[in-house]
Coordinates of C-alpha atoms in Angstrom, one line a residue:
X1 CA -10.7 53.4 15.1
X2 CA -13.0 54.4 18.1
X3 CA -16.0 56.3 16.8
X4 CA -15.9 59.5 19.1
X5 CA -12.4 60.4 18.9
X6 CA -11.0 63.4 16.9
X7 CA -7.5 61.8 15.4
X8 CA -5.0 64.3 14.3
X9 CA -1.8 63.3 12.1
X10 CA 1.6 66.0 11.9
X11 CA 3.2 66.0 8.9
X12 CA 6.5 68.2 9.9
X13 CA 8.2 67.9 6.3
X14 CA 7.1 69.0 2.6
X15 CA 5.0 66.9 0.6
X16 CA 5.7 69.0 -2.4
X17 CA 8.9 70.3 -3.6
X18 CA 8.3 72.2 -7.2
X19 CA 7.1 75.5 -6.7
X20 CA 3.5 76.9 -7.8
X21 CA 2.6 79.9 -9.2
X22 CA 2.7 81.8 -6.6
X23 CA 6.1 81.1 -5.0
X24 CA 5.2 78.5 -2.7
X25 CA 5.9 74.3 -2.7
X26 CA 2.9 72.5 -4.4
X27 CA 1.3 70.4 -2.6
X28 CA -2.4 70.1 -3.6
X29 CA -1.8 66.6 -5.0
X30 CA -1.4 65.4 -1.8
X31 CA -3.7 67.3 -0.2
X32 CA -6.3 66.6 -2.8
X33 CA -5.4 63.0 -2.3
X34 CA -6.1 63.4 1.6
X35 CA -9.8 64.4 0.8
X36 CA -10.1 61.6 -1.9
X37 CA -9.2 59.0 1.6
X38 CA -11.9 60.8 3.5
X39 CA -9.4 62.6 5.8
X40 CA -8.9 66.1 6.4
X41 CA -5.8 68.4 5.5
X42 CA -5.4 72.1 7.9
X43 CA -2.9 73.8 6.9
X44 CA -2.3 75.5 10.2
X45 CA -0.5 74.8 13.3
X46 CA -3.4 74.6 16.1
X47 CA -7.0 73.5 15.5
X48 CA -9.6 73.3 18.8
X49 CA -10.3 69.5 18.5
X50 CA -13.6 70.4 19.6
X51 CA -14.7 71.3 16.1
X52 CA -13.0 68.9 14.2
X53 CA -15.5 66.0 13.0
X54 CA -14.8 62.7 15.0
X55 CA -15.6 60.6 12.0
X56 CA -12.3 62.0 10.1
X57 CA -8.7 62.0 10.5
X58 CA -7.2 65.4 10.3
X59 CA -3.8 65.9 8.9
X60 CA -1.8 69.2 10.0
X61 CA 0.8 70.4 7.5
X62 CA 3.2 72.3 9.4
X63 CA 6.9 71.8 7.5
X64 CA 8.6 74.7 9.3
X65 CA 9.5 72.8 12.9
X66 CA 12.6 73.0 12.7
X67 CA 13.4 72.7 16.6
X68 CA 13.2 69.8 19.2
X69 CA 11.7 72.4 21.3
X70 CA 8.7 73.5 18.6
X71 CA 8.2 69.4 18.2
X72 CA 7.8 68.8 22.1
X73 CA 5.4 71.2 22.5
X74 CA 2.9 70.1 20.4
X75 CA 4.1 66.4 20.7
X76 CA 5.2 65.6 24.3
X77 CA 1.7 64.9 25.8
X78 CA 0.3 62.8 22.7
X79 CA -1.6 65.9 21.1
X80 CA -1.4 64.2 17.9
X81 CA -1.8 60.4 16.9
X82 CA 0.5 59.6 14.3
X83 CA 3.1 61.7 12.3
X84 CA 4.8 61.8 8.9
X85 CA 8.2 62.7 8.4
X86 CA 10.9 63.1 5.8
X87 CA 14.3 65.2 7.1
X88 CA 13.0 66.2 10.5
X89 CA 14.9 64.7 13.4
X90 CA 11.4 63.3 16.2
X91 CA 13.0 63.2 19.4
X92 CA 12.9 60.8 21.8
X93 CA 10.0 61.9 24.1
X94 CA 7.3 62.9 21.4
X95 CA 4.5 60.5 21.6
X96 CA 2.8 59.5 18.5
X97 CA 0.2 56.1 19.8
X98 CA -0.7 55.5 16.7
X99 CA 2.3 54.8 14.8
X100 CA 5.0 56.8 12.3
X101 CA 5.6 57.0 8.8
X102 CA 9.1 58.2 7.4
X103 CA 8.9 59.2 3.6
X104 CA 11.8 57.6 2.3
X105 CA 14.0 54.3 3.6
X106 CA 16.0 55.2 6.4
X107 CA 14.2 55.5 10.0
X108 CA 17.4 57.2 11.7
X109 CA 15.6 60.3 12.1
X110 CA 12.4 59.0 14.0
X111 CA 13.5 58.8 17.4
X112 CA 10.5 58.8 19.3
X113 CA 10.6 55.9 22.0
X114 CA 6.9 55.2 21.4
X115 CA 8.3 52.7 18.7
X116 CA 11.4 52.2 20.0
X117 CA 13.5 54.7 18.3
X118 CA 14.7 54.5 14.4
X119 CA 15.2 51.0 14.8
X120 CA 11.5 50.2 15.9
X121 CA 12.4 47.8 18.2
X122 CA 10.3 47.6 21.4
X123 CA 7.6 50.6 22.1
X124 CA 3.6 50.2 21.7
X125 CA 3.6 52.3 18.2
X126 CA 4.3 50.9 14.7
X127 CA 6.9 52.3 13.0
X128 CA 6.9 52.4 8.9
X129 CA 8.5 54.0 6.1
X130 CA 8.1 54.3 2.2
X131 CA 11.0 52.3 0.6
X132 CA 11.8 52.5 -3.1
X133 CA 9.9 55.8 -4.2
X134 CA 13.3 57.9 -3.9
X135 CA 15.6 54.9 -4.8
X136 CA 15.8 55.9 -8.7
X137 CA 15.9 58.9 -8.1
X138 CA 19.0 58.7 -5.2
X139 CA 20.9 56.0 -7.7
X140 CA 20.6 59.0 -10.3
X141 CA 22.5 61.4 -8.7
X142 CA 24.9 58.7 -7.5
X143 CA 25.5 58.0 -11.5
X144 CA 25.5 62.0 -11.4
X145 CA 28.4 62.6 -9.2
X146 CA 29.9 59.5 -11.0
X147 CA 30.2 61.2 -14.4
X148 CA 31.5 64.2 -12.8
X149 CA 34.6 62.8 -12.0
X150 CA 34.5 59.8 -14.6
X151 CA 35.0 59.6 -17.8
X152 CA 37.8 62.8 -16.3
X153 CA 37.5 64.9 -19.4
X154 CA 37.8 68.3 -18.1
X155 CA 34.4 70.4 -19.9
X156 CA 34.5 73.6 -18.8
X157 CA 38.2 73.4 -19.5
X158 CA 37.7 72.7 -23.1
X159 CA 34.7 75.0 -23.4
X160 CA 36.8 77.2 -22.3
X161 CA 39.6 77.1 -24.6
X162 CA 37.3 76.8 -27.6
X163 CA 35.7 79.8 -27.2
X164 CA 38.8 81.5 -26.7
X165 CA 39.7 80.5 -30.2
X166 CA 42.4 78.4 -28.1
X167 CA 42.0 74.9 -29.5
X168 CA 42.1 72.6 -32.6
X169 CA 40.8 69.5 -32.7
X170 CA 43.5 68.1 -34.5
X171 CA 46.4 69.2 -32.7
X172 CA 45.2 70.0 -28.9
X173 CA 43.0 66.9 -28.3
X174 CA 45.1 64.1 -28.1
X175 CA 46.5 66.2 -24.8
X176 CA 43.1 65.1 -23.1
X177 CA 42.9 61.3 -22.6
X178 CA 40.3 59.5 -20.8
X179 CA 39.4 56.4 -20.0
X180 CA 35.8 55.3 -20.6
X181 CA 33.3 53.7 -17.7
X182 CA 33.0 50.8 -19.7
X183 CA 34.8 47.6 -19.1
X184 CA 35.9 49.0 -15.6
X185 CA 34.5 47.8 -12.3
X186 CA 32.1 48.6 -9.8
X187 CA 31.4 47.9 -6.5
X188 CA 28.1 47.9 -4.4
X189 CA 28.1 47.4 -0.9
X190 CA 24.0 46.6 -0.2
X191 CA 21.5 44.8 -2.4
X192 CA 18.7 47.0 -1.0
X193 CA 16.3 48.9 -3.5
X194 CA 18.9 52.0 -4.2
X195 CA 21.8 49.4 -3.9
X196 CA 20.5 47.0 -6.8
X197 CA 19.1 50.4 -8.8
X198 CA 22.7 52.1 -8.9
X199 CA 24.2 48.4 -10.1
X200 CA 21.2 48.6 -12.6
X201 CA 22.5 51.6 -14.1
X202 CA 26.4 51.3 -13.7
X203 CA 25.5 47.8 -15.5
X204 CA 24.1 50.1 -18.2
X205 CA 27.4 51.5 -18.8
X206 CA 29.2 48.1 -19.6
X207 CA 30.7 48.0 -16.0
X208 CA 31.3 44.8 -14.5
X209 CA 29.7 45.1 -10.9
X210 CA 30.3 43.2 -7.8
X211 CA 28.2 43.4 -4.8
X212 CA 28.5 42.7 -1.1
X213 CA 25.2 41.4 0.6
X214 CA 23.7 39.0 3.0
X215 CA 24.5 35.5 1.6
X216 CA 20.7 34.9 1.6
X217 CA 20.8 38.1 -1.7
X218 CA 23.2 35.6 -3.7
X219 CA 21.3 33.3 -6.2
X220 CA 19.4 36.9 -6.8
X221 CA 22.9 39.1 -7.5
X222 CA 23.8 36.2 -9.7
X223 CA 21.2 35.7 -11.9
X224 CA 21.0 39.5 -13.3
X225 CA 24.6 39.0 -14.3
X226 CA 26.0 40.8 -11.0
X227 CA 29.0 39.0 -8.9
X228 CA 28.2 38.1 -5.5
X229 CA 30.8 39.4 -2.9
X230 CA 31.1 37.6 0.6
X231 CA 32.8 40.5 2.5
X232 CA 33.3 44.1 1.7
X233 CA 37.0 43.6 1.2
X234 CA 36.2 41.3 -1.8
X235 CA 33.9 43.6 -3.4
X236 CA 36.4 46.1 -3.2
X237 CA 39.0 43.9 -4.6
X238 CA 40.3 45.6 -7.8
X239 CA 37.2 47.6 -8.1
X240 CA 37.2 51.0 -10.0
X241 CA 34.4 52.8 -8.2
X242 CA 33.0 51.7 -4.7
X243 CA 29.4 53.1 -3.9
X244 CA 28.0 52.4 -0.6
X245 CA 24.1 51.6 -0.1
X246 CA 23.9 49.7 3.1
X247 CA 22.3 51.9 6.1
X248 CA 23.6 52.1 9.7
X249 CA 22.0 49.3 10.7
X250 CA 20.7 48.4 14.4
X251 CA 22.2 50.5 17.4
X252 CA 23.6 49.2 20.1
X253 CA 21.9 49.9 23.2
X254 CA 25.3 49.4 25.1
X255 CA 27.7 51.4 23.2
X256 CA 25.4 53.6 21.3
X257 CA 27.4 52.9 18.0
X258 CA 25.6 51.4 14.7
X259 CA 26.2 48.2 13.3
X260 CA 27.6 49.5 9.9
X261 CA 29.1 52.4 11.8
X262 CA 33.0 52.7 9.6
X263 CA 32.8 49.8 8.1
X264 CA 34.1 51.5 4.5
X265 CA 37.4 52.1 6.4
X266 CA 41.1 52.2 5.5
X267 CA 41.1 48.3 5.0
X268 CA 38.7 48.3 2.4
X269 CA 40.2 51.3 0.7
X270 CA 43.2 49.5 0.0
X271 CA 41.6 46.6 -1.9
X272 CA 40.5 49.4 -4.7
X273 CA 42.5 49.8 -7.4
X274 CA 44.6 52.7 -6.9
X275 CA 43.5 56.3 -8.0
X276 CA 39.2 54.6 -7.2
X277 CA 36.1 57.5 -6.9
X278 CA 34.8 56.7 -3.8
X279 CA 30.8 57.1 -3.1
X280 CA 28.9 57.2 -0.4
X281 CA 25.2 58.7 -0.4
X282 CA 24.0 56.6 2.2
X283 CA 24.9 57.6 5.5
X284 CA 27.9 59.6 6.4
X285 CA 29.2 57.6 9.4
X286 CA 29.0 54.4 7.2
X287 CA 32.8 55.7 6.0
X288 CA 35.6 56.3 8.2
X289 CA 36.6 60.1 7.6
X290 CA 39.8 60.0 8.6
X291 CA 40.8 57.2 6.6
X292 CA 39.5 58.4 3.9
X293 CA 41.3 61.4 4.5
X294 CA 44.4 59.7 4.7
X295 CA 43.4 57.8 1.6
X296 CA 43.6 60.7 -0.3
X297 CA 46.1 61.9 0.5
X298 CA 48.3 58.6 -0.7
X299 CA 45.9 59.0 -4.1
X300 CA 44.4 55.5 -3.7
X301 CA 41.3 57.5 -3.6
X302 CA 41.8 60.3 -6.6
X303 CA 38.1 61.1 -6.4
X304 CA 35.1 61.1 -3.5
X305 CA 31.4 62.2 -3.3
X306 CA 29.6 62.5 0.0
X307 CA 26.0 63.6 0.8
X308 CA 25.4 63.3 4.2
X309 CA 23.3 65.7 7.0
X310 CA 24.7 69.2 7.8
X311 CA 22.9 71.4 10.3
X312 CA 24.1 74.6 11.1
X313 CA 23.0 76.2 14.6
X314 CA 22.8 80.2 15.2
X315 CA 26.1 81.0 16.2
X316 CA 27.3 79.0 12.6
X317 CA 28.8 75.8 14.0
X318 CA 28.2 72.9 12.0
X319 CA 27.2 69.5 13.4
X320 CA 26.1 66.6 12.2
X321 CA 27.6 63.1 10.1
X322 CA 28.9 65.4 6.9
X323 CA 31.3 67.5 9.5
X324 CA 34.2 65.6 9.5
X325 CA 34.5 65.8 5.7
X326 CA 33.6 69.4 5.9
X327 CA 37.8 69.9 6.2
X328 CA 38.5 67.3 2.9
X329 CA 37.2 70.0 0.9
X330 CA 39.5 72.8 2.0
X331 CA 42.5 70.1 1.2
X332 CA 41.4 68.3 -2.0
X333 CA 39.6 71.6 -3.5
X334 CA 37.6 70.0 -6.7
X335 CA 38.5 66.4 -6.2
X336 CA 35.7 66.1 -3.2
X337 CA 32.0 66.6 -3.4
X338 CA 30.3 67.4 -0.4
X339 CA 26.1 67.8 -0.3
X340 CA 24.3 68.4 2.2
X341 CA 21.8 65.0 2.1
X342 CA 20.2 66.0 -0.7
X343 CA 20.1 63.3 -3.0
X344 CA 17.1 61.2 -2.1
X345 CA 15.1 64.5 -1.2
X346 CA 14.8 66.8 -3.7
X347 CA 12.8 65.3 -6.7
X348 CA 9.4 66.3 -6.4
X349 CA 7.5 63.5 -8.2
X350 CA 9.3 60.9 -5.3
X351 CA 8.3 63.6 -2.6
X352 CA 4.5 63.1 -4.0
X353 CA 4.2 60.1 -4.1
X354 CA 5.9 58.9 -1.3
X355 CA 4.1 61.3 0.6
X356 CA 0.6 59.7 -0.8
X357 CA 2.0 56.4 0.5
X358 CA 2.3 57.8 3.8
X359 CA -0.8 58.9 4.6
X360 CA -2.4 55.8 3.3
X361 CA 0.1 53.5 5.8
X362 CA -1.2 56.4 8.3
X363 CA -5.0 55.8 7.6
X364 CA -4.6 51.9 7.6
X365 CA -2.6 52.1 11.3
X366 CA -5.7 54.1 12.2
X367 CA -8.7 52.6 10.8
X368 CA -7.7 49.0 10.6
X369 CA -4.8 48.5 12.5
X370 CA -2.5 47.3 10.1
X371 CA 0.9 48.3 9.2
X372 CA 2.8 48.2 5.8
X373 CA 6.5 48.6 5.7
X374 CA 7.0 48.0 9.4
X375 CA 10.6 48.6 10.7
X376 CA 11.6 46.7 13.7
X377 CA 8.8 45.1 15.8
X378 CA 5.1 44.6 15.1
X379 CA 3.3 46.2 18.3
X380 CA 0.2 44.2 20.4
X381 CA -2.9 45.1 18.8
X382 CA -1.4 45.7 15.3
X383 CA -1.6 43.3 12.3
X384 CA 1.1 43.1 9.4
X385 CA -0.2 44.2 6.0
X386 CA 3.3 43.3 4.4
X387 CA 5.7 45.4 2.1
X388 CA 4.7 47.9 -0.5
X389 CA 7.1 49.0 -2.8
X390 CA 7.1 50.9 -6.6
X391 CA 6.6 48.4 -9.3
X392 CA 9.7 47.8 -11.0
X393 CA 12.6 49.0 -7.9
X394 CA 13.8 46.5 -5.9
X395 CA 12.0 43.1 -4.7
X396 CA 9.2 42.1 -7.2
X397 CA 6.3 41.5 -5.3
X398 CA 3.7 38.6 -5.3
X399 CA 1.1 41.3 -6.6
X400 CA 3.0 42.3 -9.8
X401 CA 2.8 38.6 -11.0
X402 CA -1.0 38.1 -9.6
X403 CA -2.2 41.3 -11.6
X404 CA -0.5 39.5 -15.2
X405 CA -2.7 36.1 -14.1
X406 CA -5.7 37.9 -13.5
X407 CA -5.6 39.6 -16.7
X408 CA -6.6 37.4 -19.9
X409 CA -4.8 39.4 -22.1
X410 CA -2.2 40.2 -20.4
X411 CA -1.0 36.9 -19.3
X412 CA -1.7 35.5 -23.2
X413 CA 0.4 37.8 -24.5
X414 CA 3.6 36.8 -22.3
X415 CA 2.9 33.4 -22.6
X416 CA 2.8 33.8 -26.3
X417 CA 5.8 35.7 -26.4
X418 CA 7.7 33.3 -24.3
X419 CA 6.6 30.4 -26.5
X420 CA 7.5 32.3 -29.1
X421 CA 11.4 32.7 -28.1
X422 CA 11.3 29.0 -27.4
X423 CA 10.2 28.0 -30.7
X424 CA 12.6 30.5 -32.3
X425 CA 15.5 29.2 -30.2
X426 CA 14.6 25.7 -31.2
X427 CA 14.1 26.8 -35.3
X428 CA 18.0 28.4 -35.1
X429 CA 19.6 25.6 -33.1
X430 CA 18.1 23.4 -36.5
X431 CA 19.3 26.2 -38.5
X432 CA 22.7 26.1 -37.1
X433 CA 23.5 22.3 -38.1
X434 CA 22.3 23.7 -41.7
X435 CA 25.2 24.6 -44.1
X436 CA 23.2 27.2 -45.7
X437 CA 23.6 30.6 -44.7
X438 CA 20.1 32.3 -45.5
X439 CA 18.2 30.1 -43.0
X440 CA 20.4 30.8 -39.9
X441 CA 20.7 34.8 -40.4
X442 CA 16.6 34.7 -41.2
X443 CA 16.1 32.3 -37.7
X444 CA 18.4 34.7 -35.8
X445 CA 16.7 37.7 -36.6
X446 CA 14.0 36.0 -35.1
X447 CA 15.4 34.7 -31.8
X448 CA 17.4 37.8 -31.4
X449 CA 13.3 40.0 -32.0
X450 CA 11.5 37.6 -29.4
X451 CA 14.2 37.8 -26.7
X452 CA 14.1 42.1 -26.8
X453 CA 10.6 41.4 -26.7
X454 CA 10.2 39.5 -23.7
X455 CA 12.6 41.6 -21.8
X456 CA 10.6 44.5 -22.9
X457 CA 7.3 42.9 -21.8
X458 CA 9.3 41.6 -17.9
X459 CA 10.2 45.2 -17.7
X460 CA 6.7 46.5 -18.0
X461 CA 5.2 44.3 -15.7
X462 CA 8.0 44.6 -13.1
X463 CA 9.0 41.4 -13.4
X464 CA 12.7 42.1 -13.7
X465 CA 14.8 41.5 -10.1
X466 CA 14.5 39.3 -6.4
X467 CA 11.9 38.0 -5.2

């Protein structure tokens, strides 16, 4: 960080989502959480740099650009250093020389060629995002849209009728069957952090859940009682619900088209089981439209749910990946849900804190050259400072098991736990050899105690998941 230069930081999206008491998005958390890192928050749109203090790092909150033209004004000639970013697209030719953060996992939207577009690959910039704070909260409202359709027991229908004095339990209900989630299956396609927190809670439900990932993923799938799937078309095979978590993927210079560009196409629809609910809040092109139009049509697909980006310009044209399913909706009427990208972006707490995250990847890109959660390639002059995720989601990290070993009583009590369960699965294997009855229910009562207790204890640590 050179000692006589005035660094400025854009954030261009909302660090605060819940409104205040006077109307507006809350964000003195963050901004409070600025001053706490020694850096400065305007919220304005111009500052003269001649009065800003050379020993900070000034953020400007301006979450209304909502143009490529607004952005290149204030962006094209490298008037400010670094920028964070949630929803808004950073085109090509806005320079940021001291790297970009994108709150949330996806870089699709950070296009600047200072890093190399969303990819990150070439460019003298880092780029960087914050995986894992919206991944709960995105599997969520993908178990949301599943319960919309599945169990299909029609609510408002039967609210309906029974205030209307229309129904009796005894002799209308038995006109509304259902099948429950449990015992049918799921498939994931990606073992990323919202990928593995969606087959986390569909496993919740008693669903058996198969999952497509790099074969590198498998011993990990396997060993929290997941099936490992080598192709898509396998994970599909048979499968109730299909939810699809895997990102675009790299571009291709060439052809301009994404490595996971369609690959949920007709071919994999036809492995479900017919009448599937079909998910995808990952990325709209991921899915083929049209063949999951056609899908639909044939009922191999009763149900689907797609949140992808909408924009709408002035004269009311829409554009952007959700449009070609914007025409499902006028044909299949309540059988579709269409949102407009909104599932990762909308809970405030993830927003927050993903948004503190930012602005401390920002202030070590600045200060000490080091980036966390790089995408793509590490620039000259940059050093790696590794991944940082939420405790708990996705990959456990080295640091969750360092903190247990470095605390006395922490790493006493597992141990004794753990010991514990041993000894109590050693005591009701004797048991079991025992023709007495009162021994073996008294030994697993035991066992049964110190195995909910060590899962209770891996939980809370984040110990649970890859590594």
């Amino acid at each position: 960080m050179a000692e006589d230069k005035v660094y400025k930081v854009l954030i261009c999206d909302p660090v605060g989502l819940m409104r205040g008491h006077d109307g507006a998005a809350d964000i003195s958390e963050v901004t409070s959480f600025i001053e706490s890192q020694g850096g400065v928050f305007h919220h304005q749109e111009q500052a003269d740099s001649g009065l800003l203090n050379p020993h900070k790092i000034h953020f400007f909150y301006m979450p209304h650009l909502s143009n490529e033209q607004d952005i290149l004004k204030i962006t094209k000639d490298g008037q400010h250093d670094a920028v964070i970013a949630a929803a808004t697209f950073l085109p090509e030719h806005a320079v940021f020389n001291s790297g970009g953060v994108r709150i949330g996992a996806g870089t699709g939207n950070m296009a600047c060629r200072c890093w190399g577009g969303g990819n990150g690959k070439g460019g003298s910039a880092p780029l960087m995002n914050t995986p894992s704070f919206n991944s709960r909260a995105t599997a969520q409202m993908v178990m949301k849209a599943v319960l919309r359709f599945l169990p299909d027991l029609p609510f408002d229908i039967l609210h309906t009728l029974t205030l209307a004095g229309d129904f009796d339990t005894r002799r209308n209900l038995a006109e509304f069957p259902t099948e429950k989630l449990e015992g049918k299956t799921m498939a994931v396609l990606g073992f990323g952090n919202i990928g593995r927190e969606v087959a986390v809670l569909a496993q919740a439900f008693g669903m058996r859940i198969k999952i497509y990932a790099r074969p590198k993923h498998q011993e990990w799938i396997e060993s929290e009682g997941f099936i490992f799937s080598p192709t898509p078309h396998d994970a599909a095979q048979g499968a109730h619900l299909l939810s699809v978590h895997m990102g675009l993927g790299l571009r291709d210079a060439s052809t301009g088209k994404f490595a996971n560009e369609g690959v949920v196409n007709s071919e994999v629809f036809k492995h479900l089981t017919h009448g599937a609910l079909f998910v995808n809040f990952d990325r709209g092109e991921v899915a083929n439209a049209f063949d999951l139009d056609a899908a639909m049509a044939t009922g191999q697909i009763r149900y689907a749910a797609i949140d992808a980006d909408v924009f709408q310009s002035d004269d009311g044209k829409a554009s952007g990946p959700l449009k070609p399913y914007l025409p499902l909706a006028k044909k299949y009427g309540n059988r579709i849900l269409l949102l407009p990208h909104a599932a990762a972006d909308t809970c405030h707490t993830s927003r927050v804190e993903g948004s503190k995250q930012a602005v401390t990847q920002i202030i070590n890109s600045i200060r000490h050259r080091v980036v966390v959660n790089l995408k793509g390639d590490l620039p000259e002059g940059f050093k790696d400072g590794g991944a940082l995720t939420v405790r708990g989601v996705g990959k456990v990290q080295l640091q969750a098991v360092l903190d247990i070993l470095k605390n006395p009583a922490k790493a006493e009590e597992l141990s004794r736990k753990l010991t514990e369960m041993v000894t109590c699965w050693d005591n009701l294997r004797a048991a079991a050899s025992s023709e007495q009855e009162s021994p073996f229910n008294l030994q697993a009562h035991d066992v049964l105690k110190s195995i909910n207790t060590c899962i209770t204890l891996i939980d809370q640590h984040g110990l649970r998941g890859p590594f």
